[in-house]
XYZ file of C-alpha atoms in Angstrom:
258
model
C -17.349 14.268 9.704
C -20.492 12.611 8.406
C -21.222 9.211 9.880
C -22.753 6.533 7.674
C -25.563 5.567 10.043
C -26.405 9.217 10.793
C -26.511 9.989 7.092
C -28.825 7.073 6.379
C -31.095 8.034 9.270
C -31.817 11.420 7.711
C -33.155 9.879 4.515
C -35.773 7.263 3.848
C -37.059 4.908 1.179
C -35.630 5.397 -2.284
C -33.104 7.980 -1.136
C -31.589 5.562 1.397
C -31.398 2.839 -1.234
C -29.612 5.225 -3.594
C -27.070 6.122 -0.918
C -26.430 2.442 -0.179
C -26.078 1.567 -3.853
C -23.786 4.530 -4.521
C -21.584 3.675 -1.561
C -21.256 0.034 -2.645
C -20.330 1.106 -6.169
C -17.776 3.579 -4.825
C -16.130 1.038 -2.502
C -16.091 -1.574 -5.273
C -14.251 0.933 -7.458
C -11.752 1.670 -4.673
C -11.021 -2.016 -4.116
C -10.884 -2.641 -7.854
C -8.310 0.108 -8.399
C -6.268 -1.103 -5.446
C -6.340 -4.719 -6.669
C -5.239 -3.681 -10.159
C -2.363 -1.705 -8.660
C -1.328 -4.736 -6.596
C -1.294 -6.898 -9.741
C 0.899 -4.359 -11.538
C 3.273 -4.165 -8.582
C 3.549 -7.933 -8.281
C 4.038 -8.461 -12.012
C 6.789 -5.821 -12.292
C 8.576 -7.076 -9.154
C 8.505 -10.699 -10.348
C 9.618 -9.817 -13.887
C 12.553 -7.660 -12.792
C 13.661 -10.192 -10.175
C 13.723 -12.946 -12.777
C 15.735 -10.749 -15.142
C 18.142 -9.893 -12.320
C 18.851 -13.459 -11.166
C 20.072 -16.650 -12.762
C 21.051 -20.142 -11.669
C 23.659 -20.398 -14.447
C 27.129 -19.433 -13.138
C 28.226 -18.593 -16.674
C 25.597 -15.843 -16.882
C 26.148 -14.512 -13.369
C 28.466 -11.737 -12.285
C 28.064 -12.168 -8.512
C 26.815 -15.013 -6.312
C 24.048 -14.060 -3.899
C 22.989 -17.475 -2.589
C 23.166 -21.196 -3.096
C 23.047 -21.683 -6.881
C 21.795 -18.131 -7.334
C 23.648 -15.354 -9.137
C 23.095 -11.756 -10.141
C 23.040 -11.110 -13.869
C 24.667 -8.016 -15.320
C 21.211 -6.436 -15.374
C 20.724 -7.309 -11.709
C 24.101 -5.911 -10.731
C 23.263 -2.653 -12.499
C 19.835 -2.536 -10.889
C 20.791 -3.338 -7.302
C 24.478 -2.437 -6.826
C 24.931 0.711 -8.924
C 23.645 4.213 -8.036
C 20.440 3.160 -9.816
C 19.448 1.411 -6.581
C 18.872 4.830 -4.994
C 16.525 5.763 -7.807
C 14.573 2.534 -7.217
C 14.436 3.306 -3.513
C 13.322 6.938 -3.613
C 11.409 7.281 -6.898
C 8.156 5.799 -5.495
C 8.366 8.117 -2.482
C 8.844 11.187 -4.665
C 6.009 10.174 -6.998
C 3.502 9.474 -4.223
C 4.135 12.845 -2.549
C 3.845 14.696 -5.856
C 0.751 12.676 -6.793
C -1.027 13.409 -3.517
C -0.236 17.120 -3.801
C -1.421 17.523 -7.400
C -4.269 15.011 -7.670
C -6.945 17.705 -7.370
C -5.540 19.432 -10.475
C -5.529 16.299 -12.650
C -8.187 14.786 -14.817
C -9.448 11.492 -13.424
C -8.036 9.594 -16.408
C -4.607 11.178 -15.896
C -4.678 10.433 -12.167
C -5.447 6.788 -12.874
C -2.489 6.506 -15.258
C -0.178 8.113 -12.675
C -1.472 5.611 -10.110
C -0.563 2.727 -12.439
C 2.889 4.248 -13.014
C 3.383 4.558 -9.266
C 2.363 0.915 -8.780
C 4.934 -0.126 -11.403
C 7.664 1.934 -9.708
C 6.782 0.341 -6.397
C 7.083 -3.076 -8.038
C 10.566 -2.187 -9.270
C 11.502 -1.006 -5.782
C 10.176 -4.176 -4.121
C 11.708 -6.569 -6.642
C 14.808 -6.962 -4.443
C 12.803 -8.970 -1.891
C 13.088 -11.938 -4.267
C 16.860 -11.774 -3.781
C 16.538 -11.891 -0.001
C 13.546 -14.155 0.710
C 12.351 -17.440 -0.748
C 9.479 -17.304 -3.221
C 7.378 -19.611 -1.048
C 7.720 -17.429 2.042
C 6.866 -14.320 0.005
C 3.706 -16.001 -1.280
C 2.755 -17.201 2.209
C 3.285 -13.755 3.720
C 1.233 -12.180 0.942
C -1.628 -14.580 1.706
C -1.460 -13.826 5.435
C -1.445 -10.094 4.684
C -4.406 -10.423 2.308
C -6.471 -12.269 4.922
C -5.588 -9.759 7.655
C -6.251 -6.807 5.340
C -9.664 -8.159 4.307
C -10.719 -8.631 7.927
C -9.467 -5.218 9.050
C -11.000 -3.401 6.089
C -14.316 -5.173 6.651
C -14.215 -4.064 10.280
C -13.553 -0.474 9.243
C -16.450 -0.591 6.793
C -19.026 -2.149 9.123
C -18.161 -0.842 12.590
C -20.401 1.805 14.147
C -17.502 3.028 16.263
C -15.957 6.339 15.188
C -12.285 5.617 14.467
C -11.214 9.263 14.048
C -9.447 9.413 17.410
C -7.610 6.187 16.640
C -6.560 7.635 13.294
C -4.913 10.655 14.937
C -3.037 8.381 17.336
C -1.907 6.116 14.488
C -0.614 9.056 12.438
C 1.520 10.194 15.386
C 2.771 6.638 15.724
C 3.605 6.564 12.010
C 5.733 9.701 12.347
C 7.583 8.094 15.255
C 8.059 4.926 13.218
C 9.608 6.870 10.335
C 11.991 8.671 12.696
C 13.002 5.395 14.370
C 13.597 3.773 10.979
C 15.876 6.622 9.896
C 17.807 6.448 13.179
C 18.235 2.697 12.813
C 19.862 3.137 9.398
C 22.852 4.469 11.342
C 22.531 2.290 14.466
C 21.813 -0.983 12.626
C 20.291 -2.390 15.826
C 18.533 -5.752 15.388
C 16.525 -5.184 18.595
C 15.313 -1.790 17.374
C 14.519 -3.262 13.962
C 12.412 -5.959 15.614
C 10.519 -3.327 17.609
C 10.013 -1.224 14.459
C 8.595 -4.255 12.637
C 6.154 -5.093 15.445
C 4.963 -1.510 15.770
C 4.786 -1.160 11.985
C 2.441 -4.132 11.651
C 0.170 -2.765 14.379
C 0.125 0.773 12.950
C -0.760 -0.281 9.409
C -3.305 -2.800 10.654
C -5.043 0.043 12.474
C -4.693 2.388 9.498
C -6.380 -0.183 7.257
C -9.534 -0.038 9.385
C -9.331 3.738 9.830
C -8.747 4.495 6.142
C -11.613 2.230 5.082
C -14.028 4.058 7.359
C -12.649 7.412 6.245
C -13.111 6.545 2.555
C -16.720 5.609 3.281
C -17.378 8.799 5.240
C -15.803 11.007 2.570
C -18.117 9.493 -0.013
C -21.145 10.181 2.191
C -20.072 13.793 2.627
C -19.508 14.281 -1.084
C -22.140 11.938 -2.553
C -23.733 14.848 -4.411
C -20.454 15.845 -6.045
C -19.802 15.345 -9.748
C -18.368 12.125 -11.156
C -14.966 13.743 -11.698
C -14.548 14.487 -7.996
C -15.814 11.072 -6.901
C -13.483 9.419 -9.395
C -10.492 11.203 -7.860
C -11.727 10.324 -4.369
C -11.836 6.644 -5.378
C -8.256 6.816 -6.680
C -7.013 8.487 -3.507
C -8.833 5.907 -1.404
C -7.281 3.099 -3.442
C -3.835 4.650 -2.958
C -4.305 4.837 0.813
C -5.394 1.206 1.099
C -2.660 0.114 -1.319
C -0.012 1.737 0.896
C -1.540 0.158 4.013
C -1.361 -3.269 2.379
C 2.191 -2.869 1.028
C 3.587 -1.621 4.330
C 1.846 -4.297 6.383
C 3.166 -6.927 3.956
C 6.748 -5.657 4.210
C 6.739 -5.566 8.000
C 5.178 -9.038 8.195
C 7.763 -10.355 5.741
C 10.483 -9.515 8.255
C 8.789 -11.961 10.654
C 7.485 -14.642 8.327
C 9.950 -14.549 5.435
C 12.597 -17.257 5.098
C 15.845 -15.765 3.897
C 17.751 -17.272 1.020
């Protein structure tokens, strides 16, 4: 795979400046798309959670905490079979999106990305029923700071992170298997271990994916705008998933339950 410093070394003067400028523009687009997706996710999660909960006992159908009740909408959303749709719809969409992105127009891919971000917001809205709003905000801030530092490292380091990426992907597969097993075991010790390993894996993937996005651009810098636009969307999706997963695992440590 092309390395940024090697690529720059083979060009000089104006050409090097063009590569640098193009890379900065590409990364800015990736981060911009990711940030917009995060805003959509947060807005949808907050809106649905507020529609699902009430502090008025007369409007509630089930108590879920001190002075907190589920509305009829919330009961339908989180206790009916619809909860399985909320749980698995984002997973189905992201797999289908990744498999068909190359066939889409860039504009269509961007719309699908926004739809996926909204579905993820609906899926994550239940965290407002479990954790306090303050602890969610604090965990989000901690995640944002950690993500920024890790992504900056991935962008600036001269170390090739490809080997680390292969190791992390194997670890991710193991993490998924352990999570499925723990659905049946319901072991708090195993859940703690899964959370610790999950944070470490997605922290590493943040740095790896950032470097990989940069290297892909350098390999394909001469491609047409349509291809680079799709590459930016895929890069944004990868970093978005790194952020969301790191946030969720950290929330299990830092979140105060209702």
